Coordinates of C-alpha atoms in Angstrom, one line a residue:
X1 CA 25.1 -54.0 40.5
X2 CA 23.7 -51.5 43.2
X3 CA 26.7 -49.2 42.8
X4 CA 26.3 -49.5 38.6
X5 CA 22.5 -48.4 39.1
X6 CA 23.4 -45.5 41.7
X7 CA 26.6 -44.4 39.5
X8 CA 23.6 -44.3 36.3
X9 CA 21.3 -42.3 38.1
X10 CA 24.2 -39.3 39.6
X11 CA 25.2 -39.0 35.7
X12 CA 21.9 -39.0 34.7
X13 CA 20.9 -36.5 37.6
X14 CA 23.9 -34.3 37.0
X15 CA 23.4 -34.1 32.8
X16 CA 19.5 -33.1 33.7
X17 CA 20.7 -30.5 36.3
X18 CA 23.3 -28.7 34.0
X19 CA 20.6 -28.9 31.1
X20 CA 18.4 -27.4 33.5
X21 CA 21.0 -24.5 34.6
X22 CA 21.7 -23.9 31.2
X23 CA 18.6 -23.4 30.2
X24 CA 18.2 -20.7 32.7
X25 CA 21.3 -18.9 32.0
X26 CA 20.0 -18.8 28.2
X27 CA 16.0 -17.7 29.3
X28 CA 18.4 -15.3 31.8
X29 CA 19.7 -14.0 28.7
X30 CA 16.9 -13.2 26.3
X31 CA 15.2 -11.7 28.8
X32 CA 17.8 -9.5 30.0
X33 CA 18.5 -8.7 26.5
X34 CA 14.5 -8.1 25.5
X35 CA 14.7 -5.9 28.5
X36 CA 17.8 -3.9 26.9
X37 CA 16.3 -4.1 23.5
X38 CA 13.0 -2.7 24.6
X39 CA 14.5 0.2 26.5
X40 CA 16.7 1.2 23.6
X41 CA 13.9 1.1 21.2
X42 CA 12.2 3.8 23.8
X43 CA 15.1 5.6 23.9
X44 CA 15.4 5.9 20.1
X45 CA 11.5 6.9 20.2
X46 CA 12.5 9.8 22.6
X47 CA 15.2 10.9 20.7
X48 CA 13.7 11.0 17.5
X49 CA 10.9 13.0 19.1
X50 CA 13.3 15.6 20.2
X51 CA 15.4 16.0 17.0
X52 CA 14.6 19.1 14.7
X53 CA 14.2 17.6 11.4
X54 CA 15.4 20.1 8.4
X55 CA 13.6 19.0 5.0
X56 CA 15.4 19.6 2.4
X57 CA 15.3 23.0 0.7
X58 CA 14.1 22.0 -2.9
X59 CA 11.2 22.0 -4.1
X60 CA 9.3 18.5 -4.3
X61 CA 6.0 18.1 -6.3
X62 CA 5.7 14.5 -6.1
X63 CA 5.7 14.2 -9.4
X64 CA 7.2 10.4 -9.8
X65 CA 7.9 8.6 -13.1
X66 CA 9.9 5.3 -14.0
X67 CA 13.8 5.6 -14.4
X68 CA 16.0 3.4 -15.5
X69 CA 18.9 2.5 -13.3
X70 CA 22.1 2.5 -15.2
X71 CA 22.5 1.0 -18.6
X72 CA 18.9 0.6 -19.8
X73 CA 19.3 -2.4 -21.7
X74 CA 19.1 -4.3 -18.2
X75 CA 15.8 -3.1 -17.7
X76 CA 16.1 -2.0 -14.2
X77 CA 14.0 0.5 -13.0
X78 CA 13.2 3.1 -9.8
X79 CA 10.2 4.9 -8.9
X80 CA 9.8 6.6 -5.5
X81 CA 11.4 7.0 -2.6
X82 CA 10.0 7.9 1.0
X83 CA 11.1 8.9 4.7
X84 CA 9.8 6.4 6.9
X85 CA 9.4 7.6 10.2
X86 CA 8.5 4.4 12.0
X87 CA 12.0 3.3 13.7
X88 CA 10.0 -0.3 14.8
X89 CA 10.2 -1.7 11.0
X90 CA 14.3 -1.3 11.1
X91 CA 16.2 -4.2 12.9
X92 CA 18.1 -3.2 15.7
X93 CA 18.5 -6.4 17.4
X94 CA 21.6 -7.7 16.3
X95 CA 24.0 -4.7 17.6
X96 CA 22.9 -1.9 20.1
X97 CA 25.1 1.3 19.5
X98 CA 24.7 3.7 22.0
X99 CA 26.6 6.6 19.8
X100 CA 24.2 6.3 17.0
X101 CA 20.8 5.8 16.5
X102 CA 18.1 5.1 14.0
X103 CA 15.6 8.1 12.9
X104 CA 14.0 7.0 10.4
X105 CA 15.2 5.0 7.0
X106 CA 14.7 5.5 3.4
X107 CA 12.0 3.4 1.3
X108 CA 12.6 2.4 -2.1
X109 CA 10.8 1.0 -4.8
X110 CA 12.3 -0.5 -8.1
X111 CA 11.6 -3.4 -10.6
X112 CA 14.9 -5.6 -10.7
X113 CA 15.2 -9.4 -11.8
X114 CA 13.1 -11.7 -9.8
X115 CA 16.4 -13.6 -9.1
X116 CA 18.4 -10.3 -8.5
X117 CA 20.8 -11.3 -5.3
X118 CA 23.4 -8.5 -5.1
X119 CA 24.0 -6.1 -2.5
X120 CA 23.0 -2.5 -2.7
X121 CA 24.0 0.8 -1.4
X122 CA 22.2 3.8 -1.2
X123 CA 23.5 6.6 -2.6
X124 CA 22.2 9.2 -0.7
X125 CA 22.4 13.1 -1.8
X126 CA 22.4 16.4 0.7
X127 CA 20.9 19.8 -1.0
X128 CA 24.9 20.9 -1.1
X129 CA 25.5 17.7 -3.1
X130 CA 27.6 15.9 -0.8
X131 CA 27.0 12.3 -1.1
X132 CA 26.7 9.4 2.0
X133 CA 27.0 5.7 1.0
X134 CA 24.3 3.3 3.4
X135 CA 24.4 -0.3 3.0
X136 CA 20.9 -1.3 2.4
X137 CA 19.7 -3.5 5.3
X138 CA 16.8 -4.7 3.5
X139 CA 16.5 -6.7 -0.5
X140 CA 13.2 -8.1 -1.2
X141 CA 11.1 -9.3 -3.8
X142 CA 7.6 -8.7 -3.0
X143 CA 5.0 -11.5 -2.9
X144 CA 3.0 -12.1 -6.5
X145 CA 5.9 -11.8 -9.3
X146 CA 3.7 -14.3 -10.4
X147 CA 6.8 -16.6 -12.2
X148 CA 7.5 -13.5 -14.4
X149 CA 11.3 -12.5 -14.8
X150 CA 11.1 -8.7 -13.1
X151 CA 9.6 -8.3 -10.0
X152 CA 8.3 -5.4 -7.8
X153 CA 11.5 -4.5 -5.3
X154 CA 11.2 -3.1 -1.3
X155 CA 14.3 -1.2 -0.7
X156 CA 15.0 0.1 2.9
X157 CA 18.1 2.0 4.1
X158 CA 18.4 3.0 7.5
X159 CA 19.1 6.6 8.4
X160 CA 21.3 7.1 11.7
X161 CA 22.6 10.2 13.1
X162 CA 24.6 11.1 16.7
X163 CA 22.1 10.7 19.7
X164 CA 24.6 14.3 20.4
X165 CA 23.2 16.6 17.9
X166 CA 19.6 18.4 18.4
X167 CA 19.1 19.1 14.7
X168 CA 19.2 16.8 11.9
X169 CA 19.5 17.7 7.6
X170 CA 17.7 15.0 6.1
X171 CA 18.8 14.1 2.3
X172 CA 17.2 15.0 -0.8
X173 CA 17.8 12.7 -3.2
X174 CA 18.6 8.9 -4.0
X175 CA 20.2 6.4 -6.1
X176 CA 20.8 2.5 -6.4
X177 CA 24.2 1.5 -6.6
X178 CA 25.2 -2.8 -7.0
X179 CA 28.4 -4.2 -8.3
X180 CA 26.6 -6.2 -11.4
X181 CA 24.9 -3.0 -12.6
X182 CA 28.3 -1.1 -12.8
X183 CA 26.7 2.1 -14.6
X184 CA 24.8 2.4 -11.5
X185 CA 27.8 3.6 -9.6
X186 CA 29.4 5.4 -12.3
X187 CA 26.1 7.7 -13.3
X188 CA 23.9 7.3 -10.4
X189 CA 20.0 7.6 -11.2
X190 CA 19.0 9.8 -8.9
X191 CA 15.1 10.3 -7.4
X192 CA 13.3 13.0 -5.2
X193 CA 12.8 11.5 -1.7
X194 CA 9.5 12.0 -0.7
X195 CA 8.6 13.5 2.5
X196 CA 5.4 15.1 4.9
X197 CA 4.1 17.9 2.8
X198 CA 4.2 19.6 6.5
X199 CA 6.9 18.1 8.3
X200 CA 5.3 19.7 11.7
X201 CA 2.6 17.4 11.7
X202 CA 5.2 14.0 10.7
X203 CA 5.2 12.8 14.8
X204 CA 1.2 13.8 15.1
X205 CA -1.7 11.8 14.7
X206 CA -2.8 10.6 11.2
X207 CA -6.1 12.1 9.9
X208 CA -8.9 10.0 10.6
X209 CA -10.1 9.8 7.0
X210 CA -9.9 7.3 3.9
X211 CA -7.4 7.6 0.4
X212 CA -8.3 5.4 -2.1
X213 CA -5.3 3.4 -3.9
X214 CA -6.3 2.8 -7.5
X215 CA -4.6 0.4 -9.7
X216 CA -3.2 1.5 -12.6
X217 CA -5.1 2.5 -16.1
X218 CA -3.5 0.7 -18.8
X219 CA -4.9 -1.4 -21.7
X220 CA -6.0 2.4 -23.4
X221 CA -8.7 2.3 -20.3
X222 CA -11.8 4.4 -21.8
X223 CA -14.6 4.1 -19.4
X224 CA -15.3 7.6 -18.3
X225 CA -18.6 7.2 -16.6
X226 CA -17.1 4.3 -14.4
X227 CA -14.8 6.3 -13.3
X228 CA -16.8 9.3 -12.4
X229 CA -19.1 6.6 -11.0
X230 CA -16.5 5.0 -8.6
X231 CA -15.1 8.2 -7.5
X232 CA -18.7 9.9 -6.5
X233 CA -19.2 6.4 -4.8
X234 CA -16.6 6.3 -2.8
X235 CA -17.0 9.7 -1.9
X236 CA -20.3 9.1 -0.3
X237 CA -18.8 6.3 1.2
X238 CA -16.3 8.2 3.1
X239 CA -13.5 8.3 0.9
X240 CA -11.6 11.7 0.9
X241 CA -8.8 11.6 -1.6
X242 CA -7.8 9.6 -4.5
X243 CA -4.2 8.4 -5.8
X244 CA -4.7 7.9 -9.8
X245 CA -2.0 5.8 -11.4
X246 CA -1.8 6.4 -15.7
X247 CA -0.1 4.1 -18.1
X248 CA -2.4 3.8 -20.6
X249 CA -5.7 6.0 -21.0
X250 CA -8.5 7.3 -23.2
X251 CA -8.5 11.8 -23.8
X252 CA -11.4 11.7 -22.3
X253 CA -10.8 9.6 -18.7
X254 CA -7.4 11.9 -18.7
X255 CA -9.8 15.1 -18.8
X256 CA -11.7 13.7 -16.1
X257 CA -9.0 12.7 -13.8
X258 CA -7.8 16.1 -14.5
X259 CA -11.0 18.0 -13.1
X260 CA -10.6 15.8 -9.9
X261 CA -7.3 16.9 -9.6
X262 CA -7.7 20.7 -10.1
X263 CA -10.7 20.8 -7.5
X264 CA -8.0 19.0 -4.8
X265 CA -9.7 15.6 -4.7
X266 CA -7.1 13.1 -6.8
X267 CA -3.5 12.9 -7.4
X268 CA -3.0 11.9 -11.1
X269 CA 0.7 9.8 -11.2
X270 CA 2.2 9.1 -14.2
X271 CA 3.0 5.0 -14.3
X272 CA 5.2 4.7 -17.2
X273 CA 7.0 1.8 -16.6
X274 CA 9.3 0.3 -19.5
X275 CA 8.7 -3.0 -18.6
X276 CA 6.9 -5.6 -21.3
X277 CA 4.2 -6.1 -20.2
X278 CA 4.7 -9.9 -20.3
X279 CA 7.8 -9.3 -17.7
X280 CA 6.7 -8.1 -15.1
X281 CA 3.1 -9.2 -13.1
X282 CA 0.1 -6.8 -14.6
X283 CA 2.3 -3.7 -15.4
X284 CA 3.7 -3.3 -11.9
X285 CA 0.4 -3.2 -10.0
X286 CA 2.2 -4.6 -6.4
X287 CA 4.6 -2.1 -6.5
X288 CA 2.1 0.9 -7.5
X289 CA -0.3 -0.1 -4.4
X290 CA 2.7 -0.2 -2.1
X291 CA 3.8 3.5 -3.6
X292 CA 0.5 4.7 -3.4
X293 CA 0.1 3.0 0.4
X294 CA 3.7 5.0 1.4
X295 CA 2.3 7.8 -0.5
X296 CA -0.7 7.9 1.5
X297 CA 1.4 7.5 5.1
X298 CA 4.3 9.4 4.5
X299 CA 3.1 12.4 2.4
X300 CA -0.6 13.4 3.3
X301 CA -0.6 11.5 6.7
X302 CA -3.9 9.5 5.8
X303 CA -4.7 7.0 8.3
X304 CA -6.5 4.5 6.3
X305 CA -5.9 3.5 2.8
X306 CA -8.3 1.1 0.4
X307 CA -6.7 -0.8 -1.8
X308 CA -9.1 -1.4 -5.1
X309 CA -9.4 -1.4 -9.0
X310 CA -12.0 0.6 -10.5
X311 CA -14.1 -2.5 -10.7
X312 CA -14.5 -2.9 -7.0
X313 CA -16.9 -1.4 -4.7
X314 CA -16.2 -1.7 -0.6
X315 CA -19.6 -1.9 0.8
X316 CA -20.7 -1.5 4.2
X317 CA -24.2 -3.9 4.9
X318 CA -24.5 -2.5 8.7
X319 CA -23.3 1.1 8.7
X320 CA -23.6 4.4 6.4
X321 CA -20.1 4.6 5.6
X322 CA -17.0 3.0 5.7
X323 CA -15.8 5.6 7.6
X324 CA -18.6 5.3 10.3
X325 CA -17.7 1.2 10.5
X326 CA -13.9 2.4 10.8
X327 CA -14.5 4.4 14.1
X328 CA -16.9 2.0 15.1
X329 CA -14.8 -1.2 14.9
X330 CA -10.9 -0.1 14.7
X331 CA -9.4 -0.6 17.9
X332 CA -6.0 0.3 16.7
X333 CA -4.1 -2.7 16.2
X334 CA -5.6 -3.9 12.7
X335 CA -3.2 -3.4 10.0
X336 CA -5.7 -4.3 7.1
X337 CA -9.6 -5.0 7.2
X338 CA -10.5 -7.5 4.9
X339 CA -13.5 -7.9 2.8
X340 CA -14.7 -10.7 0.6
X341 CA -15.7 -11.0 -2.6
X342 CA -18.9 -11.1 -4.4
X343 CA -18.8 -11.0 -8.4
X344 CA -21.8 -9.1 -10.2
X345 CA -21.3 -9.7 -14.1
X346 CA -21.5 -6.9 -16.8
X347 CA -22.9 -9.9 -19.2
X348 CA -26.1 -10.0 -16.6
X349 CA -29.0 -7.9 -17.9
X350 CA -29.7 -4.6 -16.8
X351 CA -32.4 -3.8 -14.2
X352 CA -33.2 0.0 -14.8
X353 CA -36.5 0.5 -12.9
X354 CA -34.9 2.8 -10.1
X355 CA -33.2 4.8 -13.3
X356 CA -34.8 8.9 -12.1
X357 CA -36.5 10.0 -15.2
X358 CA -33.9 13.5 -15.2
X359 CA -31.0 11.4 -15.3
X360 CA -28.8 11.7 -18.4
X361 CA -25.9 8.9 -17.4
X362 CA -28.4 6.1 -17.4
X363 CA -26.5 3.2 -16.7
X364 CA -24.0 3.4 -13.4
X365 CA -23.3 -0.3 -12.8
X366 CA -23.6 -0.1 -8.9
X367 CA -27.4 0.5 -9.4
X368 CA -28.4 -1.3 -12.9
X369 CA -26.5 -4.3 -12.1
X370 CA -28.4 -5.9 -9.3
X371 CA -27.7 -9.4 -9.2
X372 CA -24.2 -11.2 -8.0
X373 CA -23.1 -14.4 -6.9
X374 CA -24.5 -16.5 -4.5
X375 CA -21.0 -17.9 -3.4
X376 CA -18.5 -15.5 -1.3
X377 CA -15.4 -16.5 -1.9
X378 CA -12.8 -17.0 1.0
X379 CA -10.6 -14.4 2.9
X380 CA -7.5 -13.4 0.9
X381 CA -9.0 -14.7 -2.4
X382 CA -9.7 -11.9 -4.4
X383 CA -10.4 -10.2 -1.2
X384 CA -9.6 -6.1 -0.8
X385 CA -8.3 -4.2 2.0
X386 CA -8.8 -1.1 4.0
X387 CA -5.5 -0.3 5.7
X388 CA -3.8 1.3 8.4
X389 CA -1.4 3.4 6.9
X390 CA 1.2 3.0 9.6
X391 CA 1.0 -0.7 10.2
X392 CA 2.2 -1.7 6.8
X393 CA 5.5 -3.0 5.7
X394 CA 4.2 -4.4 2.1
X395 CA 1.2 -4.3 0.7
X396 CA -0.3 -7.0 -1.4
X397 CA -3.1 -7.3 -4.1
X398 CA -5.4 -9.0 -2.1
X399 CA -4.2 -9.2 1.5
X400 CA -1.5 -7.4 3.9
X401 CA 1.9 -9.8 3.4
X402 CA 4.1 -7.5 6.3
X403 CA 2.9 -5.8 9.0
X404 CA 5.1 -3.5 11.7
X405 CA 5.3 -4.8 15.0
X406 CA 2.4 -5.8 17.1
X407 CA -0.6 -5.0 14.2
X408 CA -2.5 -8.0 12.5
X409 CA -5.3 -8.3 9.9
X410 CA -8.5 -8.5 10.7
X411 CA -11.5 -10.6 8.0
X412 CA -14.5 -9.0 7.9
X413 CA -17.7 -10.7 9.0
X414 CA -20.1 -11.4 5.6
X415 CA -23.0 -9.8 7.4
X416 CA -20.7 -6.2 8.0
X417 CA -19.2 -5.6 4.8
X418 CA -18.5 -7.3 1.2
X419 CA -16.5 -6.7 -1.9
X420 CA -18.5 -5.7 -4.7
X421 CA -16.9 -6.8 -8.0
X422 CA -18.1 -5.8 -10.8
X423 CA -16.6 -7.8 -13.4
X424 CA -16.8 -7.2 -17.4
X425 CA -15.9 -10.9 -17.7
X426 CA -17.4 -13.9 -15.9
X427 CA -15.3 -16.1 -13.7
X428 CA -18.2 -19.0 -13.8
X429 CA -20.5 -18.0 -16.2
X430 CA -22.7 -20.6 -14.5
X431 CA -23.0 -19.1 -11.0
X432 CA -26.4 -19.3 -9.1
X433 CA -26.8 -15.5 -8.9
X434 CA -29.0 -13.8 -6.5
X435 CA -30.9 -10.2 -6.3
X436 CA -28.5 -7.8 -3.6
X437 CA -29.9 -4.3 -4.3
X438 CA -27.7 -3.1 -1.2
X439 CA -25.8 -0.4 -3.4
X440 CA -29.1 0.9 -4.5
X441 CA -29.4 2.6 -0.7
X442 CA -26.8 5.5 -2.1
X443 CA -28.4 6.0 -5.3
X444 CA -30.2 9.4 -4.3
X445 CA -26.9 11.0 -3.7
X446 CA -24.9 9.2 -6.9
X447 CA -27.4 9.3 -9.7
X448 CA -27.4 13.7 -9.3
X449 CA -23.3 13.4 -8.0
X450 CA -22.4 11.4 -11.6
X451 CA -24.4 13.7 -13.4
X452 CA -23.2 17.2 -12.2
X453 CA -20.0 16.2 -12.4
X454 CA -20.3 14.7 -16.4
X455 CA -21.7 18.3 -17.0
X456 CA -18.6 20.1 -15.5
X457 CA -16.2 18.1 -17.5
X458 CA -18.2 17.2 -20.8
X459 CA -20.6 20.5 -21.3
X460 CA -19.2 20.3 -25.2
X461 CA -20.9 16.7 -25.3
X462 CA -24.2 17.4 -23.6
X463 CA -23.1 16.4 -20.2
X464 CA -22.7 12.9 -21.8
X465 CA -19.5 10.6 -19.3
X466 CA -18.0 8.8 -22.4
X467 CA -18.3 5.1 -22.1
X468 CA -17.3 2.1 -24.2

């Protein structure tokens, strides 16, 4: 019985001890191949740093528009196209090849079918027109299709050269190419791929300042003076450029968006997407914020991007700008501050005491509407972001969904900063509202800002900012 006990125990001993070796062997392993993983992904920094990158020749205006990809009847569609830089957001982990290396990859967006599972190529064109075929190594619906039956696409294609060569041609153009879509291999849709306006400041330090990412204007959008309204608010607020997507607009807010983009201030995109508007989640919107958020990174090197509808107001309770609560409270690591959400209600009544007797635009809805809702709703829910351009892999409505390597979000206390939403419909038309004249603290700068800049752009109508 002794010897049956002692036997159990050896077998027993000897299956612990090899579990315990092999478990060793396999920590042994990771950590010898972190080690090589992280040293190659140094390497490839290095390299990348030393290259001379040649943009292509032809000239780029950034001019984007919807294209269909092969027969049209599918509905398929491509937008925009970007040189990401950021060699962390491409998976090298699988195979390290010493000959070749990563320098950047290729960023598409498209609107395909929410189930779409083939595989894709990128067709990628050189300013002599020879072509190079790269297997995408990324496919993926973004978050929020919302059940519809097209959804917003992230495409990414990884761009390898030689670790021999010092100088490297980058392509100029584009296309999709998948086996059920066989016109896309047979007449290629082509797109511009977008790159820094100067390419000598690509591997420098963003610009410490703010774009704002607008949704897009669609539903024949005609509210002038809110737009002039938002744009001299978030100017005073810190805000230094402005990405404007069009589908659908009023004369009148076209004329103004124009005047912001002659005096340098706004990029004005067209956003003509095909789709039906029942197909695909609010015309697009998650695929214009993650174009506008590329847009912001790739080609004007902006640091931070807000991500807001023209009904939405970022508002700093503790500091003067949201700029001046960036530099105090970014530590570099935060890929998105979020801020909650408050509703004020266009039905509410209009409190126009502090209205300045000169004023001729009487009723901005940052200072008339005064009252909002006592509740603040929960991070991520209805929330809005202020991002770090570089830290983001896909952007959503109301929250960051992929961040690179090593960033996080970061909710923003109540007390330091709220959403202001100013809503032409009522969620609960019941809500316990309460007085917050917080915005009111900017009025002597945006009462005189709204007005001079109605009188620039509507002399003919008395310096009147059309409104509904």
């Amino acid at each position: 019985m002794l010897v049956i006990n002692e036997n159990r125990y050896q077998y027993v001993y000897f299956v612990f001890s090899g579990l315990v070796t092999s478990a060793i062997i396999i920590l042994a392993y990771i950590s010898i191949r972190t080690t090589v993983h992280d040293k190659f992904r140094d390497d490839i920094k290095i390299i990348q740093s030393s290259l001379t990158l040649l943009k292509p020749a032809t000239s780029w205006h950034y001019n984007n528009s919807w294209k269909h990809i092969g027969n049209s009847s599918r509905g398929h569609e491509i937008y925009s196209a970007y040189f990401d830089m950021r060699t962390d957001v491409i998976d090298t982990s699988e195979s390290i090849d010493y000959t070749n290396v990563p320098i950047g990859s290729l960023r598409i967006f498209a609107i395909l079918p929410t189930m779409f599972k083939d595989t894709i190529q990128c067709i990628v064109r050189f300013d002599d027109f020879t072509l190079k075929y790269i297997k995408a190594a990324e496919v993926k619906s973004m978050h929020e299709s919302h059940e519809k039956p097209f959804a917003a696409f992230t495409i990414m294609c990884p761009l390898y050269v030689s670790r021999n060569i010092s100088t490297v041609q980058l392509p100029q153009a584009v296309a999709l190419s998948y086996a059920t879509n066989r016109l896309s291999s047979l007449s290629p849709t082509f797109i511009e791929i977008s790159y820094a306006r100067n390419m000598t400041l690509m591997f420098q330090q963003t610009k410490p300042t703010i774009a704002a990412c607008v949704g897009p204007l669609q539903f024949h959008y005609n509210e002038a003076l809110r737009v002039a309204e938002f744009v001299e608010m978030y100017r005073i607020l810190g805000v230094t450029h402005f990405y404007f997507y069009v589908m659908d607009a009023t004369d009148e807010v076209k004329q103004l968006l124009a005047h912001y983009r002659d005096i340098g201030l706004a990029d004005v995109l067209s956003w003509n997407i095909h789709k039906e508007l029942d197909d695909v989640h609010y015309g697009g919107i998650v695929a214009q914020y993650n174009d506008c958020v590329f847009r912001a990174m790739v080609v004007d090197n902006f640091r931070y991007a807000a991500v807001i509808d023209f009904d939405e107001i970022i508002v700093p309770l503790k500091h003067n700008s949201l700029m001046h609560y960036l530099r105090q409270c970014d530590e570099g690591r935060t890929s998105g501050f979020v801020f909650r959400n408050v509703f004020f209600y266009k039905k509410d009544s209009n409190d126009t005491f502090s209205i300045p007797s000169h004023i001729k635009n009487r009723f901005l809805y940052t200072q008339t509407k005064v009252r909002r809702t006592v509740e603040i709703m929960p991070a991520y829910d209805r929330s809005k972001c202020i991002v770090n351009t570089r830290a983001i892999v896909e952007m959503g409505n109301h929250n960051v969904w992929r961040s690179a390597p090593g960033y996080s979000d970061s909710i923003v206390h109540q007390t330091v900063g709220l959403l202001f939403h100013y809503r032409d419909h009522c969620i609960n038309c019941k809500a316990i509202l309460v007085v917050d004249y917080t915005a009111r603290r900017f009025g002597s700068l945006l009462w005189d800002r709204v007005d001079r800049t109605c009188l620039e752009v509507f002399i003919e109508n008395g310096g009147i900012c059309p409104m509904s």
